[in-house]
PDB file of N, CA and C in Angstrom:
ATOM      1  N   MET A   8      45.522  87.346 150.647  1.00 71.00           N
ATOM      2  CA  MET A   8      45.197  87.647 149.327  1.00 71.00           C
ATOM      3  C   MET A   8      44.444  88.569 149.020  1.00 71.00           C
ATOM      4  N   LYS A   9      44.384  89.203 147.780  1.00 78.00           N
ATOM      5  CA  LYS A   9      43.678  90.203 147.453  1.00 78.00           C
ATOM      6  C   LYS A   9      41.747  89.689 146.815  1.00 78.00           C
ATOM      7  N   LYS A  10      40.941  90.411 147.318  1.00 80.00           N
ATOM      8  CA  LYS A  10      40.112  90.020 147.164  1.00 80.00           C
ATOM      9  C   LYS A  10      39.353  90.142 145.523  1.00 80.00           C
ATOM     10  N   PRO A  11      38.547  89.534 144.789  1.00 76.00           N
ATOM     11  CA  PRO A  11      38.368  90.109 143.517  1.00 76.00           C
ATOM     12  C   PRO A  11      37.447  91.019 143.687  1.00 76.00           C
ATOM     13  N   ASN A  12      37.061  92.361 142.928  1.00 80.00           N
ATOM     14  CA  ASN A  12      36.421  93.031 142.443  1.00 80.00           C
ATOM     15  C   ASN A  12      35.035  92.769 141.930  1.00 80.00           C
ATOM     16  N   VAL A  13      33.943  92.592 142.869  1.00 76.00           N
ATOM     17  CA  VAL A  13      32.714  91.555 141.939  1.00 76.00           C
ATOM     18  C   VAL A  13      31.700  92.478 140.998  1.00 76.00           C
ATOM     19  N   HIS A  14      32.204  93.752 140.832  1.00 77.00           N
ATOM     20  CA  HIS A  14      31.637  94.382 139.529  1.00 77.00           C
ATOM     21  C   HIS A  14      32.323  94.231 138.708  1.00 77.00           C
ATOM     22  N   ASP A  15      34.269  93.734 138.785  1.00 77.00           N
ATOM     23  CA  ASP A  15      34.340  93.746 137.414  1.00 77.00           C
ATOM     24  C   ASP A  15      34.460  92.209 137.332  1.00 77.00           C
ATOM     25  N   LEU A  16      34.190  91.405 138.127  1.00 73.00           N
ATOM     26  CA  LEU A  16      33.468  89.682 137.924  1.00 73.00           C
ATOM     27  C   LEU A  16      32.368  89.509 136.743  1.00 73.00           C
ATOM     28  N   ALA A  17      31.278  90.223 137.555  1.00 73.00           N
ATOM     29  CA  ALA A  17      30.182  91.090 137.187  1.00 73.00           C
ATOM     30  C   ALA A  17      29.790  91.321 135.523  1.00 73.00           C
ATOM     31  N   SER A  18      30.826  92.462 135.339  1.00 76.00           N
ATOM     32  CA  SER A  18      31.065  93.069 133.783  1.00 76.00           C
ATOM     33  C   SER A  18      31.790  91.881 132.342  1.00 76.00           C
ATOM     34  N   LEU A  19      32.309  90.519 133.640  1.00 75.00           N
ATOM     35  CA  LEU A  19      33.282  89.723 131.997  1.00 75.00           C
ATOM     36  C   LEU A  19      31.886  89.459 131.541  1.00 75.00           C
ATOM     37  N   ALA A  20      31.863  89.161 130.195  1.00 75.00           N
ATOM     38  CA  ALA A  20      30.922  88.321 129.708  1.00 75.00           C
ATOM     39  C   ALA A  20      31.960  86.959 129.483  1.00 75.00           C
ATOM     40  N   LYS A  21      30.811  85.769 129.502  1.00 75.00           N
ATOM     41  CA  LYS A  21      31.111  84.595 129.321  1.00 75.00           C
ATOM     42  C   LYS A  21      31.406  84.048 127.863  1.00 75.00           C
ATOM     43  N   ALA A  22      32.522  83.549 127.559  1.00 73.00           N
ATOM     44  CA  ALA A  22      33.023  83.250 126.458  1.00 73.00           C
ATOM     45  C   ALA A  22      31.891  81.963 125.552  1.00 73.00           C
ATOM     46  N   PRO A  23      32.089  82.396 123.898  1.00 75.00           N
ATOM     47  CA  PRO A  23      30.800  81.578 123.517  1.00 75.00           C
ATOM     48  C   PRO A  23      30.863  80.115 123.516  1.00 75.00           C
ATOM     49  N   VAL A  24      29.728  79.318 123.593  1.00 71.00           N
ATOM     50  CA  VAL A  24      30.630  77.478 123.782  1.00 71.00           C
ATOM     51  C   VAL A  24      30.191  77.180 121.693  1.00 71.00           C
ATOM     52  N   THR A  25      31.192  76.678 122.178  1.00 71.00           N
ATOM     53  CA  THR A  25      30.742  75.841 120.936  1.00 71.00           C
ATOM     54  C   THR A  25      31.442  74.054 120.367  1.00 71.00           C
ATOM     55  N   ASP A  26      31.619  73.909 121.939  1.00 69.00           N
ATOM     56  CA  ASP A  26      31.472  72.169 121.983  1.00 69.00           C
ATOM     57  C   ASP A  26      29.783  71.873 121.310  1.00 69.00           C
ATOM     58  N   PRO A  27      29.803  71.068 119.998  1.00 65.00           N
ATOM     59  CA  PRO A  27      28.767  70.523 119.474  1.00 65.00           C
ATOM     60  C   PRO A  27      27.719  70.066 120.249  1.00 65.00           C
ATOM     61  N   VAL A  28      28.307  68.790 121.263  1.00 65.00           N
ATOM     62  CA  VAL A  28      27.554  68.119 122.482  1.00 65.00           C
ATOM     63  C   VAL A  28      27.016  68.868 123.204  1.00 65.00           C
ATOM     64  N   ILE A  29      27.117  70.355 124.096  1.00 65.00           N
ATOM     65  CA  ILE A  29      26.679  71.050 124.415  1.00 65.00           C
ATOM     66  C   ILE A  29      25.459  72.136 123.864  1.00 65.00           C
ATOM     67  N   THR A  30      25.944  72.182 122.561  1.00 66.00           N
ATOM     68  CA  THR A  30      24.659  73.271 122.085  1.00 66.00           C
ATOM     69  C   THR A  30      23.896  72.521 120.698  1.00 66.00           C
ATOM     70  N   ALA A  31      24.151  70.962 121.196  1.00 65.00           N
ATOM     71  CA  ALA A  31      23.037  70.014 120.531  1.00 65.00           C
ATOM     72  C   ALA A  31      23.236  70.384 119.002  1.00 65.00           C
ATOM     73  N   ASN A  32      24.498  71.118 118.437  1.00 59.00           N
ATOM     74  CA  ASN A  32      24.895  71.721 116.631  1.00 59.00           C
ATOM     75  C   ASN A  32      25.693  70.464 116.168  1.00 59.00           C
ATOM     76  N   PRO A  33      25.178  69.759 115.257  1.00 56.00           N
ATOM     77  CA  PRO A  33      25.887  69.016 114.500  1.00 56.00           C
ATOM     78  C   PRO A  33      27.602  69.640 114.205  1.00 56.00           C
ATOM     79  N   ALA A  34      28.325  68.672 114.574  1.00 56.00           N
ATOM     80  CA  ALA A  34      29.985  68.694 114.293  1.00 56.00           C
ATOM     81  C   ALA A  34      29.947  69.263 112.980  1.00 56.00           C
ATOM     82  N   PRO A  35      31.448  70.267 112.156  1.00 58.00           N
ATOM     83  CA  PRO A  35      31.300  70.659 111.214  1.00 58.00           C
ATOM     84  C   PRO A  35      31.462  69.487 110.445  1.00 58.00           C
ATOM     85  N   THR A  36      31.295  69.556 108.774  1.00 58.00           N
ATOM     86  CA  THR A  36      32.009  67.949 108.362  1.00 58.00           C
ATOM     87  C   THR A  36      33.189  68.358 107.780  1.00 58.00           C
ATOM     88  N   ARG A  37      34.031  67.142 107.548  1.00 53.00           N
ATOM     89  CA  ARG A  37      35.181  67.356 107.327  1.00 53.00           C
ATOM     90  C   ARG A  37      35.005  67.431 105.733  1.00 53.00           C
ATOM     91  N   PRO A  38      36.647  67.434 105.236  1.00 53.00           N
ATOM     92  CA  PRO A  38      36.480  67.813 104.099  1.00 53.00           C
ATOM     93  C   PRO A  38      36.621  66.363 103.481  1.00 53.00           C
ATOM     94  N   ALA A  39      35.956  65.968 102.027  1.00 50.00           N
ATOM     95  CA  ALA A  39      36.552  64.967 101.304  1.00 50.00           C
ATOM     96  C   ALA A  39      37.473  64.221 101.598  1.00 50.00           C
ATOM     97  N   SER A  40      37.195  62.870 101.624  1.00 47.00           N
ATOM     98  CA  SER A  40      38.416  62.205 101.486  1.00 47.00           C
ATOM     99  C   SER A  40      39.835  62.479 100.022  1.00 47.00           C
ATOM    100  N   THR A  41      40.911  62.006 100.387  1.00 49.00           N
ATOM    101  CA  THR A  41      41.669  61.764  99.319  1.00 49.00           C
ATOM    102  C   THR A  41      41.794  60.985  99.395  1.00 49.00           C
ATOM    103  N   THR A  42      41.729  60.077 100.300  1.00 47.00           N
ATOM    104  CA  THR A  42      41.796  57.926  99.692  1.00 47.00           C
ATOM    105  C   THR A  42      41.563  57.567  98.393  1.00 47.00           C
ATOM    106  N   ILE A  43      41.923  57.432  97.864  1.00 53.00           N
ATOM    107  CA  ILE A  43      41.436  56.141  96.606  1.00 53.00           C
ATOM    108  C   ILE A  43      40.629  55.598  97.090  1.00 53.00           C
ATOM    109  N   SER A  44      39.632  55.490  96.483  1.00 56.00           N
ATOM    110  CA  SER A  44      38.359  54.394  96.881  1.00 56.00           C
ATOM    111  C   SER A  44      37.884  54.221  95.750  1.00 56.00           C
ATOM    112  N   ARG A  45      36.779  52.527  95.797  1.00 62.00           N
ATOM    113  CA  ARG A  45      36.281  52.289  94.265  1.00 62.00           C
ATOM    114  C   ARG A  45      34.866  52.752  94.912  1.00 62.00           C
ATOM    115  N   PRO A  46      34.351  52.972  93.931  1.00 69.00           N
ATOM    116  CA  PRO A  46      32.445  52.972  94.493  1.00 69.00           C
ATOM    117  C   PRO A  46      31.742  51.998  94.716  1.00 69.00           C
ATOM    118  N   GLY A  47      31.339  52.112  95.911  1.00 70.00           N
ATOM    119  CA  GLY A  47      30.445  50.422  95.930  1.00 70.00           C
ATOM    120  C   GLY A  47      30.753  49.859  96.837  1.00 70.00           C
ATOM    121  N   GLN A  48      32.306  49.887  97.291  1.00 74.00           N
ATOM    122  CA  GLN A  48      33.097  48.487  98.123  1.00 74.00           C
ATOM    123  C   GLN A  48      32.439  49.421  99.693  1.00 74.00           C
ATOM    124  N   THR A  49      32.940  48.209 100.379  1.00 81.00           N
ATOM    125  CA  THR A  49      32.898  48.549 101.692  1.00 81.00           C
ATOM    126  C   THR A  49      33.876  48.753 102.352  1.00 81.00           C
ATOM    127  N   ARG A  50      34.502  49.038 103.970  1.00 82.00           N
ATOM    128  CA  ARG A  50      36.057  49.482 104.379  1.00 82.00           C
ATOM    129  C   ARG A  50      35.823  47.838 104.703  1.00 82.00           C
ATOM    130  N   THR A  51      37.421  47.278 105.357  1.00 86.00           N
ATOM    131  CA  THR A  51      37.593  46.526 106.293  1.00 86.00           C
ATOM    132  C   THR A  51      38.690  47.042 107.034  1.00 86.00           C
ATOM    133  N   LYS A  52      39.107  46.867 107.750  1.00 86.00           N
ATOM    134  CA  LYS A  52      40.435  46.700 108.810  1.00 86.00           C
ATOM    135  C   LYS A  52      41.196  45.633 108.188  1.00 86.00           C
ATOM    136  N   ILE A  53      42.718  46.055 108.151  1.00 87.00           N
ATOM    137  CA  ILE A  53      43.852  45.143 107.959  1.00 87.00           C
ATOM    138  C   ILE A  53      45.139  45.778 109.577  1.00 87.00           C
ATOM    139  N   ALA A  54      45.666  44.894 110.209  1.00 85.00           N
ATOM    140  CA  ALA A  54      46.456  45.101 111.321  1.00 85.00           C
ATOM    141  C   ALA A  54      47.313  44.873 110.290  1.00 85.00           C
ATOM    142  N   VAL A  55      48.675  45.968 110.529  1.00 86.00           N
ATOM    143  CA  VAL A  55      50.041  45.633 110.258  1.00 86.00           C
ATOM    144  C   VAL A  55      50.664  46.387 111.501  1.00 86.00           C
ATOM    145  N   TYR A  56      51.774  44.769 111.707  1.00 85.00           N
ATOM    146  CA  TYR A  56      52.854  44.681 112.237  1.00 85.00           C
ATOM    147  C   TYR A  56      53.939  45.538 111.761  1.00 85.00           C
ATOM    148  N   MET A  57      54.726  45.839 112.814  1.00 89.00           N
ATOM    149  CA  MET A  57      56.296  46.608 112.763  1.00 89.00           C
ATOM    150  C   MET A  57      57.184  47.439 113.576  1.00 89.00           C
ATOM    151  N   GLU A  58      58.418  47.398 113.656  1.00 92.00           N
ATOM    152  CA  GLU A  58      59.325  47.730 114.298  1.00 92.00           C
ATOM    153  C   GLU A  58      58.586  48.985 114.823  1.00 92.00           C
ATOM    154  N   GLN A  59      58.286  49.004 116.415  1.00 94.00           N
ATOM    155  CA  GLN A  59      58.105  50.330 116.950  1.00 94.00           C
ATOM    156  C   GLN A  59      58.963  51.596 116.405  1.00 94.00           C
ATOM    157  N   SER A  60      60.161  51.516 115.755  1.00 95.00           N
ATOM    158  CA  SER A  60      61.009  52.457 115.535  1.00 95.00           C
ATOM    159  C   SER A  60      60.105  52.788 114.377  1.00 95.00           C
ATOM    160  N   GLU A  61      60.265  52.118 113.420  1.00 95.00           N
ATOM    161  CA  GLU A  61      59.443  51.779 111.852  1.00 95.00           C
ATOM    162  C   GLU A  61      57.874  53.063 111.735  1.00 95.00           C
ATOM    163  N   ALA A  62      57.268  52.347 113.326  1.00 94.00           N
ATOM    164  CA  ALA A  62      55.336  53.153 113.476  1.00 94.00           C
ATOM    165  C   ALA A  62      56.118  54.182 114.209  1.00 94.00           C
ATOM    166  N   GLU A  63      56.942  54.218 114.405  1.00 96.00           N
ATOM    167  CA  GLU A  63      56.915  55.796 115.194  1.00 96.00           C
ATOM    168  C   GLU A  63      57.550  56.562 113.788  1.00 96.00           C
ATOM    169  N   ARG A  64      58.182  56.698 112.905  1.00 96.00           N
ATOM    170  CA  ARG A  64      58.577  57.094 111.934  1.00 96.00           C
ATOM    171  C   ARG A  64      57.684  57.301 110.980  1.00 96.00           C
ATOM    172  N   THR A  65      56.522  56.654 110.718  1.00 95.00           N
ATOM    173  CA  THR A  65      55.838  56.505 109.678  1.00 95.00           C
ATOM    174  C   THR A  65      54.710  57.406 110.403  1.00 95.00           C
ATOM    175  N   ARG A  66      54.349  57.388 111.904  1.00 95.00           N
ATOM    176  CA  ARG A  66      53.539  58.572 112.350  1.00 95.00           C
ATOM    177  C   ARG A  66      54.010  60.044 112.202  1.00 95.00           C
ATOM    178  N   ALA A  67      55.860  60.118 113.058  1.00 95.00           N
ATOM    179  CA  ALA A  67      56.438  61.282 112.235  1.00 95.00           C
ATOM    180  C   ALA A  67      55.675  61.628 111.221  1.00 95.00           C
ATOM    181  N   ALA A  68      55.975  60.798 110.266  1.00 94.00           N
ATOM    182  CA  ALA A  68      55.745  61.409 108.354  1.00 94.00           C
ATOM    183  C   ALA A  68      54.758  62.051 108.321  1.00 94.00           C
ATOM    184  N   TYR A  69      53.809  61.057 108.853  1.00 94.00           N
ATOM    185  CA  TYR A  69      52.286  62.119 108.365  1.00 94.00           C
ATOM    186  C   TYR A  69      52.008  63.071 108.501  1.00 94.00           C
ATOM    187  N   ASN A  70      52.717  63.209 110.443  1.00 94.00           N
ATOM    188  CA  ASN A  70      52.550  64.420 110.957  1.00 94.00           C
ATOM    189  C   ASN A  70      53.280  65.545 110.084  1.00 94.00           C
ATOM    190  N   ALA A  71      54.365  65.499 109.754  1.00 94.00           N
ATOM    191  CA  ALA A  71      55.277  66.313 109.097  1.00 94.00           C
ATOM    192  C   ALA A  71      54.630  67.190 107.622  1.00 94.00           C
ATOM    193  N   LEU A  72      53.668  66.321 107.258  1.00 93.00           N
ATOM    194  CA  LEU A  72      52.995  66.669 105.607  1.00 93.00           C
ATOM    195  C   LEU A  72      52.413  68.234 106.109  1.00 93.00           C
ATOM    196  N   PRO A  73      51.768  68.838 105.002  1.00 93.00           N
ATOM    197  CA  PRO A  73      51.292  70.166 105.350  1.00 93.00           C
ATOM    198  C   PRO A  73      49.961  69.944 106.151  1.00 93.00           C
ATOM    199  N   ALA A  74      49.370  70.080 106.904  1.00 88.00           N
ATOM    200  CA  ALA A  74      48.104  69.811 107.873  1.00 88.00           C
ATOM    201  C   ALA A  74      47.130  70.325 106.484  1.00 88.00           C
ATOM    202  N   THR A  75      46.959  71.058 105.782  1.00 89.00           N
ATOM    203  CA  THR A  75      46.185  70.972 104.212  1.00 89.00           C
ATOM    204  C   THR A  75      46.096  70.388 103.052  1.00 89.00           C
ATOM    205  N   SER A  76      47.535  69.911 102.873  1.00 87.00           N
ATOM    206  CA  SER A  76      47.269  68.867 101.979  1.00 87.00           C
ATOM    207  C   SER A  76      47.032  67.207 102.044  1.00 87.00           C
ATOM    208  N   ARG A  77      47.430  66.814 103.970  1.00 87.00           N
ATOM    209  CA  ARG A  77      47.347  65.804 104.108  1.00 87.00           C
ATOM    210  C   ARG A  77      45.618  65.234 104.260  1.00 87.00           C
ATOM    211  N   PRO A  78      45.653  63.945 104.372  1.00 88.00           N
ATOM    212  CA  PRO A  78      44.044  63.205 104.564  1.00 88.00           C
ATOM    213  C   PRO A  78      43.487  64.012 105.656  1.00 88.00           C
ATOM    214  N   PRO A  79      42.765  63.378 106.317  1.00 89.00           N
ATOM    215  CA  PRO A  79      42.185  63.903 107.752  1.00 89.00           C
ATOM    216  C   PRO A  79      42.502  62.844 108.407  1.00 89.00           C
ATOM    217  N   SER A  80      42.900  61.754 108.326  1.00 92.00           N
ATOM    218  CA  SER A  80      42.857  60.584 109.077  1.00 92.00           C
ATOM    219  C   SER A  80      44.694  59.834 108.860  1.00 92.00           C
ATOM    220  N   PHE A  81      45.016  59.566 109.837  1.00 93.00           N
ATOM    221  CA  PHE A  81      46.531  58.945 109.817  1.00 93.00           C
ATOM    222  C   PHE A  81      46.131  57.586 109.000  1.00 93.00           C
ATOM    223  N   SER A  82      44.584  56.859 108.986  1.00 93.00           N
ATOM    224  CA  SER A  82      44.612  55.771 108.833  1.00 93.00           C
ATOM    225  C   SER A  82      44.267  55.883 107.097  1.00 93.00           C
ATOM    226  N   GLN A  83      43.958  57.007 106.670  1.00 92.00           N
ATOM    227  CA  GLN A  83      43.593  56.963 105.134  1.00 92.00           C
ATOM    228  C   GLN A  83      44.814  57.619 104.570  1.00 92.00           C
ATOM    229  N   TRP A  84      45.507  58.024 105.137  1.00 93.00           N
ATOM    230  CA  TRP A  84      46.980  58.343 104.665  1.00 93.00           C
ATOM    231  C   TRP A  84      47.438  56.961 104.345  1.00 93.00           C
ATOM    232  N   LEU A  85      47.254  56.013 105.116  1.00 94.00           N
ATOM    233  CA  LEU A  85      48.209  54.738 104.706  1.00 94.00           C
ATOM    234  C   LEU A  85      47.337  54.149 103.810  1.00 94.00           C
ATOM    235  N   ALA A  86      45.687  54.102 103.796  1.00 92.00           N
ATOM    236  CA  ALA A  86      45.134  53.267 103.213  1.00 92.00           C
ATOM    237  C   ALA A  86      45.771  53.887 101.216  1.00 92.00           C
ATOM    238  N   THR A  87      45.950  55.257 101.343  1.00 92.00           N
ATOM    239  CA  THR A  87      46.364  55.860  99.960  1.00 92.00           C
ATOM    240  C   THR A  87      47.354  55.016  99.766  1.00 92.00           C
ATOM    241  N   ILE A  88      48.141  54.619  99.981  1.00 94.00           N
ATOM    242  CA  ILE A  88      49.653  54.601 100.101  1.00 94.00           C
ATOM    243  C   ILE A  88      49.565  53.344  99.719  1.00 94.00           C
ATOM    244  N   ILE A  89      49.031  52.338 100.565  1.00 94.00           N
ATOM    245  CA  ILE A  89      48.601  50.423 100.138  1.00 94.00           C
ATOM    246  C   ILE A  89      47.935  50.537  99.131  1.00 94.00           C
ATOM    247  N   ALA A  90      47.268  51.183  98.717  1.00 93.00           N
ATOM    248  CA  ALA A  90      46.250  51.680  97.412  1.00 93.00           C
ATOM    249  C   ALA A  90      46.939  52.012  96.009  1.00 93.00           C
ATOM    250  N   GLN A  91      47.989  53.265  96.146  1.00 95.00           N
ATOM    251  CA  GLN A  91      48.876  53.201  95.326  1.00 95.00           C
ATOM    252  C   GLN A  91      49.791  51.745  94.829  1.00 95.00           C
ATOM    253  N   ALA A  92      50.789  51.274  96.129  1.00 95.00           N
ATOM    254  CA  ALA A  92      51.119  50.216  95.837  1.00 95.00           C
ATOM    255  C   ALA A  92      50.274  49.121  95.298  1.00 95.00           C
ATOM    256  N   VAL A  93      49.132  48.890  95.377  1.00 94.00           N
ATOM    257  CA  VAL A  93      48.454  47.472  94.881  1.00 94.00           C
ATOM    258  C   VAL A  93      48.237  48.028  93.557  1.00 94.00           C
ATOM    259  N   ASP A  94      48.329  49.856  93.585  1.00 95.00           N
ATOM    260  CA  ASP A  94      48.136  49.495  91.931  1.00 95.00           C
ATOM    261  C   ASP A  94      49.217  49.188  90.781  1.00 95.00           C
ATOM    262  N   GLN A  95      50.330  50.323  91.443  1.00 95.00           N
ATOM    263  CA  GLN A  95      51.972  49.365  91.098  1.00 95.00           C
ATOM    264  C   GLN A  95      52.048  48.289  90.781  1.00 95.00           C
ATOM    265  N   THR A  96      51.570  47.313  91.987  1.00 95.00           N
ATOM    266  CA  THR A  96      52.163  45.968  91.414  1.00 95.00           C
ATOM    267  C   THR A  96      50.908  45.740  90.550  1.00 95.00           C
ATOM    268  N   GLU A  97      49.841  45.996  90.065  1.00 94.00           N
ATOM    269  CA  GLU A  97      48.889  45.720  89.118  1.00 94.00           C
ATOM    270  C   GLU A  97      49.520  46.001  87.637  1.00 94.00           C
ATOM    271  N   LYS A  98      50.482  46.638  87.515  1.00 95.00           N
ATOM    272  CA  LYS A  98      50.647  47.271  86.385  1.00 95.00           C
ATOM    273  C   LYS A  98      51.886  46.403  85.938  1.00 95.00           C
ATOM    274  N   THR A  99      52.788  45.816  87.065  1.00 94.00           N
ATOM    275  CA  THR A  99      53.419  44.885  86.671  1.00 94.00           C
ATOM    276  C   THR A  99      52.913  43.181  86.475  1.00 94.00           C
ATOM    277  N   THR A 100      52.480  42.855  87.343  1.00 94.00           N
ATOM    278  CA  THR A 100      51.624  41.667  87.344  1.00 94.00           C
ATOM    279  C   THR A 100      50.394  41.481  86.691  1.00 94.00           C
ATOM    280  N   GLY A 101      49.305  42.482  86.125  1.00 94.00           N
ATOM    281  CA  GLY A 101      47.898  42.734  85.695  1.00 94.00           C
ATOM    282  C   GLY A 101      47.388  42.676  86.810  1.00 94.00           C
ATOM    283  N   PRO A 102      45.918  42.382  86.042  1.00 93.00           N
ATOM    284  CA  PRO A 102      44.580  42.475  86.862  1.00 93.00           C
ATOM    285  C   PRO A 102      44.882  41.500  88.443  1.00 93.00           C
ATOM    286  N   LEU A 103      44.198  42.254  89.636  1.00 92.00           N
ATOM    287  CA  LEU A 103      45.169  41.039  90.940  1.00 92.00           C
ATOM    288  C   LEU A 103      43.127  40.921  91.416  1.00 92.00           C
ATOM    289  N   HIS A 104      42.679  39.378  91.833  1.00 89.00           N
ATOM    290  CA  HIS A 104      41.909  39.264  92.161  1.00 89.00           C
ATOM    291  C   HIS A 104      41.520  39.354  94.323  1.00 89.00           C
ATOM    292  N   GLY A 105      40.584  39.636  94.863  1.00 89.00           N
ATOM    293  CA  GLY A 105      41.220  39.945  95.895  1.00 89.00           C
ATOM    294  C   GLY A 105      40.846  38.293  96.213  1.00 89.00           C
ATOM    295  N   ILE A 106      41.558  38.586  97.742  1.00 88.00           N
ATOM    296  CA  ILE A 106      41.844  37.261  98.479  1.00 88.00           C
ATOM    297  C   ILE A 106      40.452  37.752  99.607  1.00 88.00           C
ATOM    298  N   PRO A 107      39.700  36.345 100.162  1.00 86.00           N
ATOM    299  CA  PRO A 107      39.098  37.249 101.216  1.00 86.00           C
ATOM    300  C   PRO A 107      39.700  36.955 102.689  1.00 86.00           C
ATOM    301  N   ALA A 108      39.928  37.705 103.844  1.00 83.00           N
ATOM    302  CA  ALA A 108      40.053  37.509 104.761  1.00 83.00           C
ATOM    303  C   ALA A 108      40.206  36.396 105.535  1.00 83.00           C
ATOM    304  N   GLY A 109      41.606  36.119 105.879  1.00 81.00           N
ATOM    305  CA  GLY A 109      41.991  34.297 106.344  1.00 81.00           C
ATOM    306  C   GLY A 109      41.975  33.568 105.545  1.00 81.00           C
ATOM    307  N   GLN A 110      42.776  34.064 104.970  1.00 82.00           N
ATOM    308  CA  GLN A 110      43.342  32.745 103.856  1.00 82.00           C
ATOM    309  C   GLN A 110      45.223  33.445 103.694  1.00 82.00           C
ATOM    310  N   LEU A 111      45.495  34.178 104.561  1.00 79.00           N
ATOM    311  CA  LEU A 111      47.065  35.004 104.226  1.00 79.00           C
ATOM    312  C   LEU A 111      47.216  34.445 105.270  1.00 79.00           C
ATOM    313  N   ARG A 112      48.885  34.107 106.060  1.00 76.00           N
ATOM    314  CA  ARG A 112      49.009  34.112 107.086  1.00 76.00           C
ATOM    315  C   ARG A 112      49.589  35.216 107.978  1.00 76.00           C
ATOM    316  N   LYS A 113      49.053  35.399 109.196  1.00 70.00           N
ATOM    317  CA  LYS A 113      48.584  36.496 110.041  1.00 70.00           C
ATOM    318  C   LYS A 113      49.718  35.825 111.319  1.00 70.00           C
ATOM    319  N   GLY A 114      49.289  36.988 112.643  1.00 66.00           N
ATOM    320  CA  GLY A 114      49.982  37.264 113.379  1.00 66.00           C
ATOM    321  C   GLY A 114      51.397  37.930 114.028  1.00 66.00           C
ATOM    322  N   ARG A 115      52.593  37.433 114.814  1.00 62.00           N
ATOM    323  CA  ARG A 115      53.214  38.213 115.260  1.00 62.00           C
ATOM    324  C   ARG A 115      54.854  38.064 114.083  1.00 62.00           C
ATOM    325  N   PRO A 116      55.454  38.699 113.341  1.00 61.00           N
ATOM    326  CA  PRO A 116      56.142  38.681 112.597  1.00 61.00           C
ATOM    327  C   PRO A 116      57.269  37.659 112.780  1.00 61.00           C
ATOM    328  N   LEU A 117      57.947  37.072 112.448  1.00 58.00           N
ATOM    329  CA  LEU A 117      59.021  36.173 112.448  1.00 58.00           C
ATOM    330  C   LEU A 117      60.297  37.059 112.668  1.00 58.00           C
ATOM    331  N   ASN A 118      60.917  36.563 114.223  1.00 60.00           N
ATOM    332  CA  ASN A 118      62.643  37.323 114.024  1.00 60.00           C
ATOM    333  C   ASN A 118      63.248  37.202 112.975  1.00 60.00           C
ATOM    334  N   PRO A 119      63.803  38.299 112.431  1.00 54.00           N
ATOM    335  CA  PRO A 119      65.243  38.214 111.616  1.00 54.00           C
ATOM    336  C   PRO A 119      66.279  37.663 111.877  1.00 54.00           C
TER     337      PRO A 119
END
């Protein structure tokens, strides 16, 4: 094996460190969310069970969107779609009143 030239190694410059943990600089801020939201409301989690193939296609659909025009996260993208569906339902049924967590049936879906 050939020995490296020590002079050449000494002349190499170190790559700039951009890791915020190492440099103690805060990470750059994300762009504003495109998720539909209402002022003064807190966020909560909703679990959705679906066939694995549908979940994979859903992830692929998000990934296929141009990075410059999609929400910064898969979760925000799904929240936007759900909010649009709720708005569409309200156009048909009139205003909806919130139902607290624990009031709807949950768990594994029934097999068809």
